[in-house]
CSV table of C-alpha atoms and ligand atoms in Angstrom, one decimal:
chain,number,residue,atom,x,y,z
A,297,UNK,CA,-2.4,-11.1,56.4
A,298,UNK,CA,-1.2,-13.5,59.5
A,299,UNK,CA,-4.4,-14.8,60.2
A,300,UNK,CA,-5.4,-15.9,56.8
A,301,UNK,CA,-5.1,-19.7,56.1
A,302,UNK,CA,-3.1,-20.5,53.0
A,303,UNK,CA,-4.4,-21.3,49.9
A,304,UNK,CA,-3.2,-24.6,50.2
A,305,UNK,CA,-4.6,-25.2,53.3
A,306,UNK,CA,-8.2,-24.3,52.7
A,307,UNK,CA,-8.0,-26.4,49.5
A,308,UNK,CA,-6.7,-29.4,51.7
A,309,UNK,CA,-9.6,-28.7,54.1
A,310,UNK,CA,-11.7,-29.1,51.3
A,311,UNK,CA,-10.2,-32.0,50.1
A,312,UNK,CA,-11.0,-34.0,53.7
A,313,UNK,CA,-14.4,-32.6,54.6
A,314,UNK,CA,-15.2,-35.0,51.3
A,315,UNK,CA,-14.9,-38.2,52.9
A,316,UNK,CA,-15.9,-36.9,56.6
A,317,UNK,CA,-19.1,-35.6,54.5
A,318,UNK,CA,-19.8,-38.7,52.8
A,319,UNK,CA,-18.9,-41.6,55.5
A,320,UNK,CA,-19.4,-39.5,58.4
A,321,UNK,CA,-22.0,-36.8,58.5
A,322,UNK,CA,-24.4,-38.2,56.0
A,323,UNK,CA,-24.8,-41.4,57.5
A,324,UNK,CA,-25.4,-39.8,60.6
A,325,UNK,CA,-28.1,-36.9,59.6
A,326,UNK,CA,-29.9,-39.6,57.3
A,327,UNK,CA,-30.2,-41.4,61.1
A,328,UNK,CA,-31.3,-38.5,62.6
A,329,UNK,CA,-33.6,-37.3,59.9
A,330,UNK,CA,-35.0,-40.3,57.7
A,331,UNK,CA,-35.8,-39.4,54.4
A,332,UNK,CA,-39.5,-38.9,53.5
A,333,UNK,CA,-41.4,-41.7,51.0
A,334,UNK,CA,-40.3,-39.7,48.0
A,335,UNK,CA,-40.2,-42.8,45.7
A,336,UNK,CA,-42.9,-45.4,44.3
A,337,UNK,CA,-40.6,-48.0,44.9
A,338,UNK,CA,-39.9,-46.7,48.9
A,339,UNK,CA,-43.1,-48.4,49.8
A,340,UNK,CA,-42.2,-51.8,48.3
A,341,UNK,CA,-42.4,-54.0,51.4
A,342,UNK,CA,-45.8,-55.2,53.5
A,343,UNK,CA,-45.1,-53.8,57.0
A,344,UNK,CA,-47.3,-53.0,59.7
A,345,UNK,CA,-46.5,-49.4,59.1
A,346,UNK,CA,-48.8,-49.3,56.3
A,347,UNK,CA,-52.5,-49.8,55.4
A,348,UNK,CA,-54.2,-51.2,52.6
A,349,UNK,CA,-57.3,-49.8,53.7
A,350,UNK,CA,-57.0,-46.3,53.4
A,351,UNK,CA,-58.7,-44.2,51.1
A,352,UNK,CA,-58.2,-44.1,47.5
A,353,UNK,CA,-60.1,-46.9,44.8
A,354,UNK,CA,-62.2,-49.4,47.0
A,355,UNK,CA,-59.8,-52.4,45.9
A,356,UNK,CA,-62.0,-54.7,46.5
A,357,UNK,CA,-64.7,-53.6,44.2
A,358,UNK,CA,-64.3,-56.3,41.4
A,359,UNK,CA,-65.5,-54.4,38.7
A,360,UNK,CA,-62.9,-52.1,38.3
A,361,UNK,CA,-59.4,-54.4,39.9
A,362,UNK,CA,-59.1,-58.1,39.8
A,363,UNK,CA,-58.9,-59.4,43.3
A,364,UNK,CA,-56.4,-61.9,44.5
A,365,UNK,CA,-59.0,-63.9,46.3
A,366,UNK,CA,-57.4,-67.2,46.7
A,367,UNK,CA,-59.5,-69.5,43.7
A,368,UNK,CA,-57.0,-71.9,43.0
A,369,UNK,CA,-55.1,-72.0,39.0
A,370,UNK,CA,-55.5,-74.2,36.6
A,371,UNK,CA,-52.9,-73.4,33.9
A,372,UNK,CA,-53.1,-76.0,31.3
A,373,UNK,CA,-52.6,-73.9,28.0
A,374,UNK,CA,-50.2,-72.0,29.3
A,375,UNK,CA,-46.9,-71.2,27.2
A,376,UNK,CA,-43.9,-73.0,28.1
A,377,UNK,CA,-41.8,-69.8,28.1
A,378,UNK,CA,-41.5,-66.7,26.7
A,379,UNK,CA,-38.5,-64.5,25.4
A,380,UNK,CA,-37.6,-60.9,27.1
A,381,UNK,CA,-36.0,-58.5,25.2
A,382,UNK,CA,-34.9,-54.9,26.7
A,383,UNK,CA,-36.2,-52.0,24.5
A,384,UNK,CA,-35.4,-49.2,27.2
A,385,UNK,CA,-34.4,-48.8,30.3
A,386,UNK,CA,-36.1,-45.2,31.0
A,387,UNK,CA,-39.1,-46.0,31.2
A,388,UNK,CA,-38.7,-49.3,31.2
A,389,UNK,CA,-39.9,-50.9,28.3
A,390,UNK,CA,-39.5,-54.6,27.4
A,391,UNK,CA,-40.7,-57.0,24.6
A,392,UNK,CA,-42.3,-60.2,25.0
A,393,UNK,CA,-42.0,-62.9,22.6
A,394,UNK,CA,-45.2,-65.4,23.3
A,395,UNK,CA,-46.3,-64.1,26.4
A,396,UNK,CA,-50.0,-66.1,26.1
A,397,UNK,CA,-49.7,-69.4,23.9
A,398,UNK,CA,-51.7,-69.3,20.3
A,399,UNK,CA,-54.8,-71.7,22.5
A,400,UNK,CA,-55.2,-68.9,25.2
A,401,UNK,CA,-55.3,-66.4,22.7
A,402,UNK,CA,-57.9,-68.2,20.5
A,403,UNK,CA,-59.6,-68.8,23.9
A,404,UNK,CA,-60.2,-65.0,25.0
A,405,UNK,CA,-60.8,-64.5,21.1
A,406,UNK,CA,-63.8,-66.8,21.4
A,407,UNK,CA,-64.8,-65.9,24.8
A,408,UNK,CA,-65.2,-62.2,24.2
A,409,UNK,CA,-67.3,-62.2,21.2
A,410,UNK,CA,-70.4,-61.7,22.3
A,411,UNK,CA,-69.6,-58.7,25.2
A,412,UNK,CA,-68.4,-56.1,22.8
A,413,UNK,CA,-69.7,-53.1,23.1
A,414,UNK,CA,-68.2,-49.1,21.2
A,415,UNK,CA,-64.8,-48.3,23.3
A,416,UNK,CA,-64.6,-45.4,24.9
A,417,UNK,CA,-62.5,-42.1,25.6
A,418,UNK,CA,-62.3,-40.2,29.2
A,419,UNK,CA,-61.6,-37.0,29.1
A,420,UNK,CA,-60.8,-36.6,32.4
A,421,UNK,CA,-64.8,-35.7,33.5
A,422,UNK,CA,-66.9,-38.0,31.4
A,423,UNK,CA,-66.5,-41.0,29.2
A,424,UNK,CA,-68.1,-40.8,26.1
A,425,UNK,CA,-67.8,-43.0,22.3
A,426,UNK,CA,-65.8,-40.7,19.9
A,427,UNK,CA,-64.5,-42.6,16.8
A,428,UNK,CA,-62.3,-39.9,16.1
A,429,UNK,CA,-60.0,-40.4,19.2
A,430,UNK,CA,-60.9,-44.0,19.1
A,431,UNK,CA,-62.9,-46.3,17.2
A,432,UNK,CA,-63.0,-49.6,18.2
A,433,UNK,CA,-65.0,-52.1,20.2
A,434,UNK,CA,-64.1,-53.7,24.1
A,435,UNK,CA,-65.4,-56.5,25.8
A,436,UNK,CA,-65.0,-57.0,29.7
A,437,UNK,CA,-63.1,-60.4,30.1
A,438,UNK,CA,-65.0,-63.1,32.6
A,439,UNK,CA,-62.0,-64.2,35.3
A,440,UNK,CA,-62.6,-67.5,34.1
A,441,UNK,CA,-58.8,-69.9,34.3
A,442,UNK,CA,-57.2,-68.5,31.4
A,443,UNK,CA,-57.5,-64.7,32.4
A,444,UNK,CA,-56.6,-66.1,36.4
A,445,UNK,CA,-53.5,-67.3,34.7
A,446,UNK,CA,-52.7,-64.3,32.9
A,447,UNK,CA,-53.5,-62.4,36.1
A,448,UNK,CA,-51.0,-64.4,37.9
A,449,UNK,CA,-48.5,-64.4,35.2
A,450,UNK,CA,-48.3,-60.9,35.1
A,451,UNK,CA,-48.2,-60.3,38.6
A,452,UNK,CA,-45.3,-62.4,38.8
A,453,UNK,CA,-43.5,-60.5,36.0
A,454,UNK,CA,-43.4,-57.9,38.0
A,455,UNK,CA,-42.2,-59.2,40.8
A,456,UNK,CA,-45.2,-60.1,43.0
A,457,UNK,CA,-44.9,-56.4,43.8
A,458,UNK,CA,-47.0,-55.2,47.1
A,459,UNK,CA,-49.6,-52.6,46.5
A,460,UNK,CA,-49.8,-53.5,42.9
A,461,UNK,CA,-53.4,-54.5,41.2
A,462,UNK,CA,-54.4,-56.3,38.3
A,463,UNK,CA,-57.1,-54.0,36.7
A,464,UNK,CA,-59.8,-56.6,35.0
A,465,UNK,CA,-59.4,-56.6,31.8
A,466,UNK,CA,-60.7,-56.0,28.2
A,467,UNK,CA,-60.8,-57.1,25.0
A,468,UNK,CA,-60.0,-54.7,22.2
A,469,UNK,CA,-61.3,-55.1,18.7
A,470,UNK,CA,-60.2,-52.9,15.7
A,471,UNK,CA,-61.8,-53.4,12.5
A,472,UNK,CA,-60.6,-51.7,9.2
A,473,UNK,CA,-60.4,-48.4,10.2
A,474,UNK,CA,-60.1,-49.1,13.8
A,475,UNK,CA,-57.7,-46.6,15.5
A,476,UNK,CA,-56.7,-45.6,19.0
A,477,UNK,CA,-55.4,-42.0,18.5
A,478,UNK,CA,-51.6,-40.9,20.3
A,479,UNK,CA,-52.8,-40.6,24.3
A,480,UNK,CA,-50.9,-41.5,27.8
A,481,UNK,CA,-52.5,-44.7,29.7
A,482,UNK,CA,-51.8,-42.8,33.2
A,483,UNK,CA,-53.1,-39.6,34.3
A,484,UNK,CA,-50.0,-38.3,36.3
A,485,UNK,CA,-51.9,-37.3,39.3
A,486,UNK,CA,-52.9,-39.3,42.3
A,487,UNK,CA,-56.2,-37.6,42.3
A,488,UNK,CA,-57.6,-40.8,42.5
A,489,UNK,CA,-55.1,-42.2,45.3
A,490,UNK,CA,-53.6,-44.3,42.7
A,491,UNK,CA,-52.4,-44.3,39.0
A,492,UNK,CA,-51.7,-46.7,36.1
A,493,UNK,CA,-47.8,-48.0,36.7
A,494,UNK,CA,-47.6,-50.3,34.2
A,495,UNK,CA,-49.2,-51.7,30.6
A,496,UNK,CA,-48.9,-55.0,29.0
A,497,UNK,CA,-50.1,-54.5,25.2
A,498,UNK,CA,-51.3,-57.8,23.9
A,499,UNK,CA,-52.0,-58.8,20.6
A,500,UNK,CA,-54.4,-61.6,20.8
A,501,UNK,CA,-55.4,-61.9,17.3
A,502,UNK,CA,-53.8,-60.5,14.0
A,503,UNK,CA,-55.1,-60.9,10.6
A,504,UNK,CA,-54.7,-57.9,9.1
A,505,UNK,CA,-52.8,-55.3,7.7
A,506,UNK,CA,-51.9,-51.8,9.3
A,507,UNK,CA,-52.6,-51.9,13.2
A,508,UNK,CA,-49.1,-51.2,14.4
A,509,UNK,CA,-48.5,-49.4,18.0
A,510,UNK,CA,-46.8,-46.4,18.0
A,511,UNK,CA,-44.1,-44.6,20.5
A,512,UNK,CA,-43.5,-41.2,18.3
A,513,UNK,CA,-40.6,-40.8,20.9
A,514,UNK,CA,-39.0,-43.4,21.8
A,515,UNK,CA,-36.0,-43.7,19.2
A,516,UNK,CA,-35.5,-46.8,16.9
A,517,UNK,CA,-32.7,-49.6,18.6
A,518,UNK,CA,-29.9,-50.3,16.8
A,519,UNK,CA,-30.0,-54.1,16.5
A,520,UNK,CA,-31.6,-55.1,12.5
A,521,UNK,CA,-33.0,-58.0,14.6
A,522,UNK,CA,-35.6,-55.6,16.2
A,523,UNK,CA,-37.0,-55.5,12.4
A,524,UNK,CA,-38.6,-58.7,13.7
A,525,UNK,CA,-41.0,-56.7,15.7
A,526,UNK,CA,-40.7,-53.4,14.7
A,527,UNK,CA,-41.8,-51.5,11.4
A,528,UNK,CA,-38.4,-51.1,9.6
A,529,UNK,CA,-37.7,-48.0,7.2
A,530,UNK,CA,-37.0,-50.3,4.3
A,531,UNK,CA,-40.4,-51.9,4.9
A,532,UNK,CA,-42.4,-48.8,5.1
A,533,UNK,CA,-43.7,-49.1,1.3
A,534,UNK,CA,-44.9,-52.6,2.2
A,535,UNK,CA,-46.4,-51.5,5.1
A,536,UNK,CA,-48.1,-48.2,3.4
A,537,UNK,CA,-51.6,-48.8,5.6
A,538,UNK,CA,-49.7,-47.7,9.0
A,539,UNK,CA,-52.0,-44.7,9.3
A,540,UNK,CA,-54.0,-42.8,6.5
A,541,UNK,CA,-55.6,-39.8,6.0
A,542,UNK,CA,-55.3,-36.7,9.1
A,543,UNK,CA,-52.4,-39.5,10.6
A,544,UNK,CA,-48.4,-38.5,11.2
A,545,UNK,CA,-47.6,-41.8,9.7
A,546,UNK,CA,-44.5,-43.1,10.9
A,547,UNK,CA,-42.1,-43.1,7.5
A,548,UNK,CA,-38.7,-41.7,9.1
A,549,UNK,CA,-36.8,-42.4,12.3
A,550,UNK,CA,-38.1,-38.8,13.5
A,551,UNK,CA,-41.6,-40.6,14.0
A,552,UNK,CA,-40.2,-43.2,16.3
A,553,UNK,CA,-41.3,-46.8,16.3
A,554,UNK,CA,-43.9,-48.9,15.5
A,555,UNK,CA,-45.1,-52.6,16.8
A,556,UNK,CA,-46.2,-54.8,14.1
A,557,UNK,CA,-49.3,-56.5,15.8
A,558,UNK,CA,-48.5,-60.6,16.4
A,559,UNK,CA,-50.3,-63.0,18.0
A,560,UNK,CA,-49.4,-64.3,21.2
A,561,UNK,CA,-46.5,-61.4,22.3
A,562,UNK,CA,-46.6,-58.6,24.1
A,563,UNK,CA,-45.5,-54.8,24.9
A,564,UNK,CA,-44.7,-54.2,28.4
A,565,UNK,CA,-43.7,-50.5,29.9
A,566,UNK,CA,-43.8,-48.4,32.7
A,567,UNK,CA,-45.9,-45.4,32.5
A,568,UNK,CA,-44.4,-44.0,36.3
A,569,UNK,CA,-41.5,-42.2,37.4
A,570,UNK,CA,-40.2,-43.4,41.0
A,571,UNK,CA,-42.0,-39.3,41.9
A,572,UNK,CA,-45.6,-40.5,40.6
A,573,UNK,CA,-45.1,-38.3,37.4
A,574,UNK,CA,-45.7,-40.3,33.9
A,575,UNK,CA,-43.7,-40.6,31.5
A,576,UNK,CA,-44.1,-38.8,28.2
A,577,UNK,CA,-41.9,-41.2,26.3
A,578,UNK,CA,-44.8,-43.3,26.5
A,579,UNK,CA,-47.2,-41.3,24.4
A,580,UNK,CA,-48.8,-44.2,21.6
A,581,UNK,CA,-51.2,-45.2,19.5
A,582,UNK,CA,-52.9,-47.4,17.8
A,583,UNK,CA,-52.6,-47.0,14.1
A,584,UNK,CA,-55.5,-47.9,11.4
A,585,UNK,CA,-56.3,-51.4,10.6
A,586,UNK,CA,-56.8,-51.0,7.1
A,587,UNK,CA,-57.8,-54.5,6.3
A,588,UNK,CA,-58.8,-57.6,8.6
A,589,UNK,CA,-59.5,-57.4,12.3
A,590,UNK,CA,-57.0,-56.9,15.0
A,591,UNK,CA,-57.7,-57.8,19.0
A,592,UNK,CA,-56.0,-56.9,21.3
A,593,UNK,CA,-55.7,-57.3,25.6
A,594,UNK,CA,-54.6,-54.4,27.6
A,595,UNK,CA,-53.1,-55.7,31.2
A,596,UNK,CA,-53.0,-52.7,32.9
A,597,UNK,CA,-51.4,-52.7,36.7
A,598,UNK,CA,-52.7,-49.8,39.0
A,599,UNK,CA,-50.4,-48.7,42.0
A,600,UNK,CA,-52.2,-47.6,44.8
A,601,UNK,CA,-49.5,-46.3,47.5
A,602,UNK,CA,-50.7,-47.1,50.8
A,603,UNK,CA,-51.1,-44.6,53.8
A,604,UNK,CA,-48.9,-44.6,56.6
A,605,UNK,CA,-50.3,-45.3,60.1
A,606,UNK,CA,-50.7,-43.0,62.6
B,715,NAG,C1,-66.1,-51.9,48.1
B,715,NAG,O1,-66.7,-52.8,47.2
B,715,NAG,C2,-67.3,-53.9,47.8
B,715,NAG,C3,-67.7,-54.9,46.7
B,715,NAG,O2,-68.4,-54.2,45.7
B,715,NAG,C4,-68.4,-53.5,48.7
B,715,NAG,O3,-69.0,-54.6,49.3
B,715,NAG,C5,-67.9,-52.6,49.8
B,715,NAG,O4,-68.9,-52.0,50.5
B,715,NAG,C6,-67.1,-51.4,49.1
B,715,NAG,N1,-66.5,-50.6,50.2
B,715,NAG,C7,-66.6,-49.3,50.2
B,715,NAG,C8,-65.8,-48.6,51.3
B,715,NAG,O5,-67.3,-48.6,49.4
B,716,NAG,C1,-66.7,-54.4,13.7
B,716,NAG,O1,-67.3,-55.5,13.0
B,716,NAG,C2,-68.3,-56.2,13.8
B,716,NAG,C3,-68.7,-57.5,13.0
B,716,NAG,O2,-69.0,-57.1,11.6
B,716,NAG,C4,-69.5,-55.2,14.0
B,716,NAG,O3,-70.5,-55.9,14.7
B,716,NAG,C5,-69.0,-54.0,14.7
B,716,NAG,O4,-70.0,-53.1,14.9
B,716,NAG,C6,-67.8,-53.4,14.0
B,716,NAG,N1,-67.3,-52.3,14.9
B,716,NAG,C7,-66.9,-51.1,14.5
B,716,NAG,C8,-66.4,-50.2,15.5
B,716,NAG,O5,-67.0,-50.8,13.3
């Protein structure tokens, strides 16, 4: 029995190799061994260590991102603020109270009425019209000042984050009936060398009724104030045209929430993990416009990591 250590000894051992672990060993393996990129955000600095140029979306291909290729701004309509409020922190999701002022929304409104053409759905092979998934039309947005602006504006939302691409963007226009089925804007696999990190949901235009966007599972927040942006329980008779026939209409708190659409603010969230995985929380839709027309901008922001050097 001699040459056992007491009990109290090995527990006091264990009670110091904390701190030696934690100021001491760790510090000095994470010299020895960096850590792997293992995040999105690792890669959040231009260094020489990296390059744009390696394979993935050719980035320069304007028919797909929106260049930043140095044509000066010229802002005039733009709003002279906007509000942020924090829906959720993971993912992040925030609110925007008159993210584009009511003149460029009427502007893009105007502009994009005669490119519309029937949306479309990608099933991961081929895109194709199916106005069961989605019935609506899109128009591809000319980069003319006010969609420059709104380029810059959301770039600069998000931090003038490196690696980060405007996608061009489209007009969506929902008639009654109009519908965007419950789907993910991401794909979750970097396939493609790149995914879809973020989403700004516009709502350019808003006569009608129905039309709401809706998170089944992201959970109703507290504050009564939200009621301001959000369908409400007590408001669900009045706002019976949410979804119709073959829809889980959101009536209940187990549905999760719902977007009224108004002109001129904005739904912003993160559809990435830190890993490159999407978020399920962010499974929406669009619900029926049952009356009127709704249009709406989709900013979408694709991430394309870039490649170490060798
Ligand atoms: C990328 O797109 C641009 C513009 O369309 C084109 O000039 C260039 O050749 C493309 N690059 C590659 C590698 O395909
Ligand atoms: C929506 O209405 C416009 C104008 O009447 C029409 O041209 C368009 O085809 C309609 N789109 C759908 C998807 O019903």
């Amino acid at each position: 029995m001699a040459s056992m250590p007491k009990f109290s000894t090995v527990i006091s051992w264990l009670i110091y190799s904390v701190p030696i672990y934690i100021f001491v060993l760790n510090p000095l393996l994470q010299q020895v061994v960096p850590k792997p990129v293992s995040s999105l955000w690792d890669a959040n600095y231009a260094s020489d260590d990296w390059d744009d140029s390696a394979p993935g979306l050719n980035l320069t291909d304007d028919s797909f991102i929106s260049p930043e290729d140095g044509v000066p701004l010229n802002c005039a309509g733009e709003p002279a603020g906007y509000k942020v409020h924090l829906l959720s922190r993971t993912p992040l999701i925030l609110y925007i109270e008159n993210f584009l002022s009511d003149e460029e929304a009427d502007h893009l409104v105007d502009t994009s009425l005669n490119k519309y053409t029937p949306s479309i759905v990608y099933d991961g092979f081929t895109e194709r019209v199916d106005p069961n998934k989605r019935l609506s039309d899109r128009a591809l947005l000319d980069r003319d000042d006010t969609v420059r602006c709104l380029e810059d504006r959301a770039r600069a939302f998000q931090g003038w984050r490196p690696h980060l691409y405007i996608e061009r963007m489209w007009a969506q226009r929902y008639n009654a009936s109009g519908h965007y089925r419950h789907h993910y804007d991401w794909t979750g696999s970097l396939a493609r060398g790149g995914d879809r990190l973020s989403t700004f949901m516009v709502y350019l235009a808003a006569d009608c009724e129905g039309g709401g966007t809706n998170f089944p599972r992201l959970q109703m927040p507290a504050g009564k104030q939200w009621c301001r942006f959000l369908e409400c329980e007590d408001e669900q008779s009045e706002a019976e045209g949410g979804a119709g026939e073959g829809w889980d209409r959101a009536t209940s708190k187990k549905d999760g929430i719902t977007f009224k659409p108004i002109k001129g603010n904005a739904v912003f969230w993160e559809n990435l993990r830190p890993d490159g995985t999407g978020y399920t929380e962010t499974w929406h839709a669009a619900y029926p416009v049952t009356s009127g027309t709704k249009v709406g901008l989709n900013i979408w922001s694709w991430y394309q990591p870039p490649k170490r050097r060798r």
